[in-house]
PDB file of C-alpha atoms in Angstrom:
ATOM      1  CA  MET A   1     -18.498  10.825  -3.567  1.00 95.00           C
ATOM      2  CA  LEU A   2     -17.267  14.261  -4.569  1.00 97.00           C
ATOM      3  CA  LEU A   3     -16.241  17.367  -2.651  1.00 98.00           C
ATOM      4  CA  PHE A   4     -17.713  20.673  -3.813  1.00 98.00           C
ATOM      5  CA  ARG A   5     -16.634  24.145  -2.795  1.00 97.00           C
ATOM      6  CA  SER A   6     -20.193  25.464  -2.605  1.00 96.00           C
ATOM      7  CA  GLU A   7     -23.843  24.462  -2.782  1.00 95.00           C
ATOM      8  CA  ASP A   8     -24.053  26.392  -6.063  1.00 96.00           C
ATOM      9  CA  ASP A   9     -21.230  24.331  -7.569  1.00 97.00           C
ATOM     10  CA  LEU A  10     -23.012  21.141  -6.499  1.00 97.00           C
ATOM     11  CA  GLY A  11     -26.324  22.333  -7.945  1.00 96.00           C
ATOM     12  CA  ASN A  12     -24.694  23.275 -11.249  1.00 97.00           C
ATOM     13  CA  TRP A  13     -22.867  19.939 -11.433  1.00 96.00           C
ATOM     14  CA  CYS A  14     -26.146  18.044 -10.993  1.00 96.00           C
ATOM     15  CA  GLN A  15     -27.922  20.245 -13.518  1.00 96.00           C
ATOM     16  CA  GLN A  16     -25.214  19.800 -16.152  1.00 95.00           C
ATOM     17  CA  ARG A  17     -25.460  16.020 -15.844  1.00 94.00           C
ATOM     18  CA  GLY A  18     -29.199  15.787 -15.437  1.00 95.00           C
ATOM     19  CA  ALA A  19     -28.460  14.078 -12.137  1.00 94.00           C
ATOM     20  CA  THR A  20     -30.811  13.952  -9.199  1.00 93.00           C
ATOM     21  CA  ARG A  21     -29.166  15.351  -6.114  1.00 95.00           C
ATOM     22  CA  GLY A  22     -28.263  12.651  -3.603  1.00 95.00           C
ATOM     23  CA  ALA A  23     -27.172  13.216  -0.008  1.00 96.00           C
ATOM     24  CA  THR A  24     -24.933  16.045   1.174  1.00 96.00           C
ATOM     25  CA  LEU A  25     -22.654  15.865   4.205  1.00 96.00           C
ATOM     26  CA  THR A  26     -20.275  18.337   5.776  1.00 96.00           C
ATOM     27  CA  VAL A  27     -16.556  17.603   5.764  1.00 97.00           C
ATOM     28  CA  THR A  28     -16.673  16.970   9.499  1.00 97.00           C
ATOM     29  CA  GLN A  29     -19.571  14.523   9.160  1.00 96.00           C
ATOM     30  CA  THR A  30     -17.664  12.691   6.438  1.00 97.00           C
ATOM     31  CA  TRP A  31     -14.533  12.541   8.591  1.00 98.00           C
ATOM     32  CA  VAL A  32     -16.479  10.963  11.451  1.00 98.00           C
ATOM     33  CA  LEU A  33     -18.065   8.526   9.004  1.00 97.00           C
ATOM     34  CA  ALA A  34     -14.618   7.688   7.584  1.00 98.00           C
ATOM     35  CA  GLN A  35     -13.264   7.009  11.055  1.00 98.00           C
ATOM     36  CA  ARG A  36     -16.133   4.689  11.962  1.00 97.00           C
ATOM     37  CA  TRP A  37     -16.053   2.935   8.581  1.00 96.00           C
ATOM     38  CA  TYR A  38     -12.314   2.468   8.205  1.00 97.00           C
ATOM     39  CA  TYR A  39     -10.900   2.342  11.746  1.00 97.00           C
ATOM     40  CA  ASN A  40     -10.228  -1.434  11.504  1.00 96.00           C
ATOM     41  CA  ARG A  41      -9.680  -1.794   7.745  1.00 97.00           C
ATOM     42  CA  LEU A  42      -6.035  -2.814   8.144  1.00 97.00           C
ATOM     43  CA  ASP A  43      -6.828  -5.364  10.831  1.00 96.00           C
ATOM     44  CA  PRO A  44      -6.217  -8.824   9.325  1.00 94.00           C
ATOM     45  CA  ALA A  45      -9.331  -9.960  11.182  1.00 93.00           C
ATOM     46  CA  PHE A  46     -11.519  -7.557   9.186  1.00 93.00           C
ATOM     47  CA  HIS A  47     -13.347  -9.640   6.593  1.00 90.00           C
ATOM     48  CA  GLY A  48     -16.052  -7.169   5.645  1.00 89.00           C
ATOM     49  CA  ARG A  49     -19.267  -6.122   7.295  1.00 89.00           C
ATOM     50  CA  SER A  50     -22.879  -7.074   6.863  1.00 89.00           C
ATOM     51  CA  ILE A  51     -25.541  -4.776   5.454  1.00 90.00           C
ATOM     52  CA  ALA A  52     -27.009  -4.406   8.936  1.00 91.00           C
ATOM     53  CA  GLU A  53     -23.590  -3.448  10.326  1.00 92.00           C
ATOM     54  CA  ALA A  54     -23.123  -0.902   7.535  1.00 92.00           C
ATOM     55  CA  GLU A  55     -26.514   0.619   8.216  1.00 93.00           C
ATOM     56  CA  ALA A  56     -25.635   0.788  11.912  1.00 94.00           C
ATOM     57  CA  VAL A  57     -22.492   2.785  11.099  1.00 95.00           C
ATOM     58  CA  PHE A  58     -24.545   5.213   9.024  1.00 95.00           C
ATOM     59  CA  ALA A  59     -27.122   5.571  11.786  1.00 95.00           C
ATOM     60  CA  SER A  60     -24.372   6.211  14.350  1.00 95.00           C
ATOM     61  CA  VAL A  61     -23.474   9.404  12.521  1.00 94.00           C
ATOM     62  CA  GLY A  62     -27.086  10.417  11.958  1.00 94.00           C
ATOM     63  CA  LEU A  63     -27.453   9.069   8.422  1.00 95.00           C
ATOM     64  CA  GLU A  64     -30.853   7.446   8.379  1.00 92.00           C
ATOM     65  CA  GLY A  65     -33.726   7.049   5.948  1.00 92.00           C
ATOM     66  CA  ALA A  66     -34.125   5.279   2.632  1.00 93.00           C
ATOM     67  CA  PHE A  67     -30.941   6.737   1.097  1.00 95.00           C
ATOM     68  CA  TRP A  68     -28.803   4.978   3.709  1.00 95.00           C
ATOM     69  CA  GLN A  69     -30.633   1.675   3.700  1.00 92.00           C
ATOM     70  CA  SER A  70     -30.185  -1.405   1.574  1.00 87.00           C
ATOM     71  CA  ALA A  71     -32.993  -2.353  -0.775  1.00 74.00           C
ATOM     72  CA  ALA A  72     -32.795  -5.853   0.740  1.00 57.00           C
ATOM     73  CA  ARG A  73     -34.854  -5.118   3.840  1.00 52.00           C
TER      74      ARG A  73
ATOM     75  CA  MET B   1      -4.810 -24.284  -4.574  1.00 45.00           C
ATOM     76  CA  SER B   2      -3.601 -27.358  -2.770  1.00 45.00           C
ATOM     77  CA  THR B   3      -6.782 -28.014  -0.785  1.00 46.00           C
ATOM     78  CA  THR B   4     -10.195 -26.427  -0.711  1.00 49.00           C
ATOM     79  CA  ASP B   5     -10.024 -26.080   3.071  1.00 52.00           C
ATOM     80  CA  SER B   6      -6.912 -23.930   2.853  1.00 62.00           C
ATOM     81  CA  VAL B   7      -8.566 -21.322   0.632  1.00 70.00           C
ATOM     82  CA  PRO B   8     -10.241 -19.089   3.230  1.00 85.00           C
ATOM     83  CA  GLU B   9      -7.116 -18.753   5.353  1.00 89.00           C
ATOM     84  CA  ARG B  10      -4.949 -17.969   2.325  1.00 93.00           C
ATOM     85  CA  LEU B  11      -7.635 -15.616   1.063  1.00 95.00           C
ATOM     86  CA  TRP B  12      -7.448 -13.427   4.128  1.00 95.00           C
ATOM     87  CA  GLU B  13      -3.680 -13.677   4.215  1.00 96.00           C
ATOM     88  CA  ALA B  14      -3.644 -12.291   0.682  1.00 97.00           C
ATOM     89  CA  ARG B  15      -6.001  -9.508   1.712  1.00 97.00           C
ATOM     90  CA  ALA B  16      -3.706  -8.615   4.621  1.00 97.00           C
ATOM     91  CA  VAL B  17      -0.690  -8.502   2.293  1.00 98.00           C
ATOM     92  CA  ILE B  18      -2.554  -6.244  -0.132  1.00 98.00           C
ATOM     93  CA  TYR B  19      -3.526  -3.791   2.579  1.00 98.00           C
ATOM     94  CA  SER B  20      -0.093  -3.812   4.206  1.00 98.00           C
ATOM     95  CA  HIS B  21       1.493  -3.092   0.837  1.00 98.00           C
ATOM     96  CA  PHE B  22      -0.891  -0.236   0.141  1.00 98.00           C
ATOM     97  CA  ALA B  23      -0.288   1.210   3.603  1.00 98.00           C
ATOM     98  CA  ALA B  24       3.484   1.027   3.277  1.00 98.00           C
ATOM     99  CA  THR B  25       3.856   2.211  -0.318  1.00 98.00           C
ATOM    100  CA  GLY B  26       0.620   3.813  -1.526  1.00 98.00           C
ATOM    101  CA  GLN B  27       0.643   1.329  -4.396  1.00 98.00           C
ATOM    102  CA  ALA B  28      -1.294  -1.836  -5.188  1.00 98.00           C
ATOM    103  CA  PRO B  29       0.805  -4.995  -5.072  1.00 98.00           C
ATOM    104  CA  THR B  30       0.998  -7.064  -8.216  1.00 97.00           C
ATOM    105  CA  PRO B  31       0.134 -10.755  -7.915  1.00 98.00           C
ATOM    106  CA  ALA B  32       3.869 -11.471  -8.204  1.00 98.00           C
ATOM    107  CA  GLU B  33       4.652  -9.180  -5.250  1.00 98.00           C
ATOM    108  CA  THR B  34       1.931 -10.771  -3.141  1.00 98.00           C
ATOM    109  CA  ALA B  35       3.030 -14.255  -4.205  1.00 98.00           C
ATOM    110  CA  ALA B  36       6.594 -13.526  -3.078  1.00 98.00           C
ATOM    111  CA  ILE B  37       5.385 -12.596   0.397  1.00 97.00           C
ATOM    112  CA  LEU B  38       2.979 -15.525   0.663  1.00 97.00           C
ATOM    113  CA  GLN B  39       5.564 -17.863  -0.860  1.00 96.00           C
ATOM    114  CA  ALA B  40       2.855 -19.099  -3.218  1.00 96.00           C
ATOM    115  CA  PRO B  41       2.631 -19.573  -6.984  1.00 97.00           C
ATOM    116  CA  VAL B  42       1.546 -16.439  -8.840  1.00 97.00           C
ATOM    117  CA  ALA B  43      -1.312 -18.340 -10.462  1.00 97.00           C
ATOM    118  CA  ASP B  44      -2.690 -19.193  -7.017  1.00 96.00           C
ATOM    119  CA  VAL B  45      -2.503 -15.549  -5.981  1.00 97.00           C
ATOM    120  CA  VAL B  46      -4.387 -14.525  -9.128  1.00 97.00           C
ATOM    121  CA  ASP B  47      -7.101 -16.962  -8.042  1.00 96.00           C
ATOM    122  CA  LEU B  48      -7.116 -15.362  -4.585  1.00 97.00           C
ATOM    123  CA  TYR B  49      -7.388 -11.881  -6.117  1.00 97.00           C
ATOM    124  CA  ASN B  50     -10.360 -13.061  -8.180  1.00 97.00           C
ATOM    125  CA  GLU B  51     -12.028 -14.533  -5.108  1.00 96.00           C
ATOM    126  CA  LEU B  52     -11.457 -11.340  -3.084  1.00 96.00           C
ATOM    127  CA  HIS B  53     -12.981  -9.418  -6.001  1.00 95.00           C
ATOM    128  CA  ALA B  54     -16.008 -11.722  -6.027  1.00 93.00           C
ATOM    129  CA  ARG B  55     -16.462 -11.071  -2.302  1.00 91.00           C
ATOM    130  CA  HIS B  56     -16.230  -7.263  -2.802  1.00 90.00           C
ATOM    131  CA  ALA B  57     -13.075  -7.212  -0.639  1.00 93.00           C
ATOM    132  CA  ILE B  58     -11.158  -5.587  -3.523  1.00 96.00           C
ATOM    133  CA  LEU B  59     -12.068  -4.398  -7.019  1.00 96.00           C
ATOM    134  CA  LEU B  60      -9.999  -5.601  -9.967  1.00 97.00           C
ATOM    135  CA  GLU B  61      -9.738  -3.860 -13.297  1.00 96.00           C
ATOM    136  CA  ALA B  62     -11.966  -5.548 -15.880  1.00 94.00           C
ATOM    137  CA  ASN B  63     -10.491  -8.800 -17.193  1.00 92.00           C
ATOM    138  CA  SER B  64      -7.320  -8.188 -15.239  1.00 95.00           C
ATOM    139  CA  SER B  65      -5.526  -9.092 -12.028  1.00 96.00           C
ATOM    140  CA  THR B  66      -4.621  -5.444 -11.436  1.00 97.00           C
ATOM    141  CA  ILE B  67      -6.153  -4.027  -8.274  1.00 98.00           C
ATOM    142  CA  ARG B  68      -8.240  -0.922  -8.986  1.00 97.00           C
ATOM    143  CA  MET B  69      -9.563  -0.486  -5.457  1.00 97.00           C
ATOM    144  CA  ALA B  70      -8.927  -1.832  -1.995  1.00 97.00           C
ATOM    145  CA  ASN B  71     -10.977   0.770  -0.208  1.00 96.00           C
ATOM    146  CA  PRO B  72     -10.011   3.307   0.909  1.00 98.00           C
ATOM    147  CA  PHE B  73      -6.969   2.910  -1.360  1.00 98.00           C
ATOM    148  CA  SER B  74      -6.969   3.331  -5.127  1.00 98.00           C
ATOM    149  CA  GLY B  75      -4.545   1.419  -7.300  1.00 98.00           C
ATOM    150  CA  ILE B  76      -4.572   4.160  -9.921  1.00 97.00           C
ATOM    151  CA  PRO B  77      -4.130   7.956  -9.732  1.00 97.00           C
ATOM    152  CA  THR B  78      -7.386   9.810  -9.120  1.00 97.00           C
ATOM    153  CA  GLY B  79      -8.550  13.299  -8.264  1.00 97.00           C
ATOM    154  CA  PHE B  80      -8.110  12.478  -4.574  1.00 98.00           C
ATOM    155  CA  GLN B  81      -4.491  12.694  -3.472  1.00 98.00           C
ATOM    156  CA  VAL B  82      -3.513  11.978   0.108  1.00 98.00           C
ATOM    157  CA  MET B  83      -0.060  12.771   1.455  1.00 98.00           C
ATOM    158  CA  ILE B  84       1.002  11.154   4.714  1.00 98.00           C
ATOM    159  CA  GLY B  85       4.560  12.037   5.528  1.00 97.00           C
ATOM    160  CA  THR B  86       6.422  11.485   2.275  1.00 97.00           C
ATOM    161  CA  THR B  87       4.075   8.742   1.031  1.00 98.00           C
ATOM    162  CA  GLN B  88       1.560   9.576  -1.671  1.00 98.00           C
ATOM    163  CA  TYR B  89      -1.719   7.713  -1.708  1.00 98.00           C
ATOM    164  CA  TRP B  90      -4.656   7.870  -4.095  1.00 98.00           C
ATOM    165  CA  ALA B  91      -8.214   7.500  -2.871  1.00 98.00           C
ATOM    166  CA  ASN B  92     -11.367   6.519  -4.726  1.00 97.00           C
ATOM    167  CA  CYS B  93     -13.545   9.396  -3.515  1.00 97.00           C
ATOM    168  CA  ILE B  94     -13.613  12.079  -0.840  1.00 98.00           C
ATOM    169  CA  TRP B  95     -14.898   9.612   1.765  1.00 97.00           C
ATOM    170  CA  ASP B  96     -11.954   7.340   1.028  1.00 98.00           C
ATOM    171  CA  ALA B  97      -9.548  10.298   0.990  1.00 98.00           C
ATOM    172  CA  LEU B  98     -10.534  10.836   4.615  1.00 98.00           C
ATOM    173  CA  GLY B  99     -10.608   7.070   5.122  1.00 98.00           C
ATOM    174  CA  ILE B 100      -6.881   6.697   4.472  1.00 98.00           C
ATOM    175  CA  PRO B 101      -5.750   8.798   7.459  1.00 98.00           C
ATOM    176  CA  ALA B 102      -8.583   7.215   9.459  1.00 98.00           C
ATOM    177  CA  ALA B 103      -7.352   3.708   8.622  1.00 98.00           C
ATOM    178  CA  LEU B 104      -3.702   4.564   9.203  1.00 98.00           C
ATOM    179  CA  TYR B 105      -4.260   6.788  12.270  1.00 98.00           C
ATOM    180  CA  ARG B 106      -2.027   9.434  10.742  1.00 98.00           C
ATOM    181  CA  ASP B 107      -2.122  13.132   9.962  1.00 98.00           C
ATOM    182  CA  ALA B 108      -2.659  13.855   6.278  1.00 98.00           C
ATOM    183  CA  ASP B 109      -2.788  16.556   3.631  1.00 98.00           C
ATOM    184  CA  ILE B 110      -5.539  15.953   1.091  1.00 98.00           C
ATOM    185  CA  ILE B 111      -5.741  17.594  -2.316  1.00 98.00           C
ATOM    186  CA  VAL B 112      -8.990  17.148  -4.197  1.00 98.00           C
ATOM    187  CA  ALA B 113      -9.730  17.999  -7.817  1.00 98.00           C
ATOM    188  CA  ASP B 114     -12.572  20.520  -7.975  1.00 97.00           C
ATOM    189  CA  PRO B 115     -15.540  18.949  -9.828  1.00 96.00           C
ATOM    190  CA  ALA B 116     -16.472  22.482 -10.895  1.00 95.00           C
ATOM    191  CA  GLY B 117     -13.102  22.945 -12.584  1.00 94.00           C
ATOM    192  CA  GLY B 118     -11.666  25.472 -10.165  1.00 94.00           C
ATOM    193  CA  THR B 119      -8.526  25.295  -8.095  1.00 96.00           C
ATOM    194  CA  PRO B 120      -8.056  22.124  -6.067  1.00 97.00           C
ATOM    195  CA  LEU B 121      -9.712  21.893  -2.663  1.00 98.00           C
ATOM    196  CA  ARG B 122      -7.519  21.137   0.311  1.00 98.00           C
ATOM    197  CA  LEU B 123      -8.245  19.395   3.593  1.00 98.00           C
ATOM    198  CA  GLN B 124      -5.972  18.525   6.468  1.00 98.00           C
ATOM    199  CA  VAL B 125      -6.190  15.917   9.193  1.00 98.00           C
ATOM    200  CA  ARG B 126      -4.316  16.826  12.338  1.00 98.00           C
ATOM    201  CA  ASP B 127      -4.446  15.069  15.694  1.00 97.00           C
ATOM    202  CA  GLY B 128      -7.675  13.294  14.861  1.00 97.00           C
ATOM    203  CA  GLN B 129      -9.481  16.400  13.616  1.00 98.00           C
ATOM    204  CA  VAL B 130     -10.262  17.494  10.079  1.00 98.00           C
ATOM    205  CA  ARG B 131      -9.680  21.019   8.822  1.00 97.00           C
ATOM    206  CA  GLY B 132     -11.226  22.425   5.694  1.00 97.00           C
ATOM    207  CA  ALA B 133     -14.627  23.076   4.223  1.00 93.00           C
ATOM    208  CA  GLY B 134     -16.885  21.944   1.441  1.00 96.00           C
ATOM    209  CA  PHE B 135     -19.946  19.942   0.601  1.00 96.00           C
ATOM    210  CA  VAL B 136     -19.607  16.180   0.263  1.00 97.00           C
ATOM    211  CA  HIS B 137     -22.099  14.740  -2.192  1.00 97.00           C
ATOM    212  CA  PHE B 138     -23.170  11.095  -2.287  1.00 95.00           C
ATOM    213  CA  LEU B 139     -24.811  10.660  -5.672  1.00 94.00           C
ATOM    214  CA  LEU B 140     -26.206   7.151  -5.287  1.00 92.00           C
ATOM    215  CA  PRO B 141     -28.080   5.633  -2.357  1.00 93.00           C
ATOM    216  CA  PHE B 142     -26.462   2.778  -0.433  1.00 92.00           C
ATOM    217  CA  SER B 143     -28.714   0.263  -2.178  1.00 90.00           C
ATOM    218  CA  ARG B 144     -27.018   1.064  -5.514  1.00 88.00           C
ATOM    219  CA  TRP B 145     -23.367   1.349  -4.484  1.00 85.00           C
ATOM    220  CA  TYR B 146     -22.398  -2.010  -5.931  1.00 70.00           C
ATOM    221  CA  ASP B 147     -24.055  -1.181  -9.263  1.00 66.00           C
ATOM    222  CA  ASP B 148     -21.071   1.009 -10.118  1.00 53.00           C
ATOM    223  CA  LEU B 149     -18.343   1.365  -7.516  1.00 54.00           C
ATOM    224  CA  VAL B 150     -16.381   3.827  -9.611  1.00 54.00           C
ATOM    225  CA  GLU B 151     -19.169   6.393 -10.024  1.00 51.00           C
ATOM    226  CA  THR B 152     -20.740   6.083  -6.589  1.00 49.00           C
TER     227      THR B 152
END
């Protein structure tokens, strides 16, 4: 996941690599996602999360649709 | 390992040591450093590292017991530098760069290499809020993240 200064920079980066554009988030959206994803990462009781739990975190910040879902559904 | 039953408990103890070490120093612990804390043979800790890798709890360098990733932390320098107080951390991506202050509940200054080759981008986390602008791009869908964790 990369941080671009502008939409133009992102578009050029994709074009130069022949890459299909993925999903784009704002910095604030990514911060909220980071908080919900990593808030308990240093807790010794954290042993990972299931695919369903991961998808629930994405959905909680409005990230829904095929891009944010596992193929194993 | 002395008994099969003891593996899971030791496994998560090793994980806790790895994360505590990253949090305190910004660096990945070597198997010898983790073994000293766990008071275990280094060879056993290498086995634990391999098992944590197999469970996607950490990512080891290829054919090595060196930790490349324990998300959000990176064991090697990257284009995502996170300063918290006087401690320098490296993150694996912009999400993880924000994940370090989120995991540590600390303010942070984040310096990100510009993929377009310009001057570095800078973000700040202060009092639970992020400051700074930009467009965060996720190249691969969630279903393909484990195909290549480095390029995701």
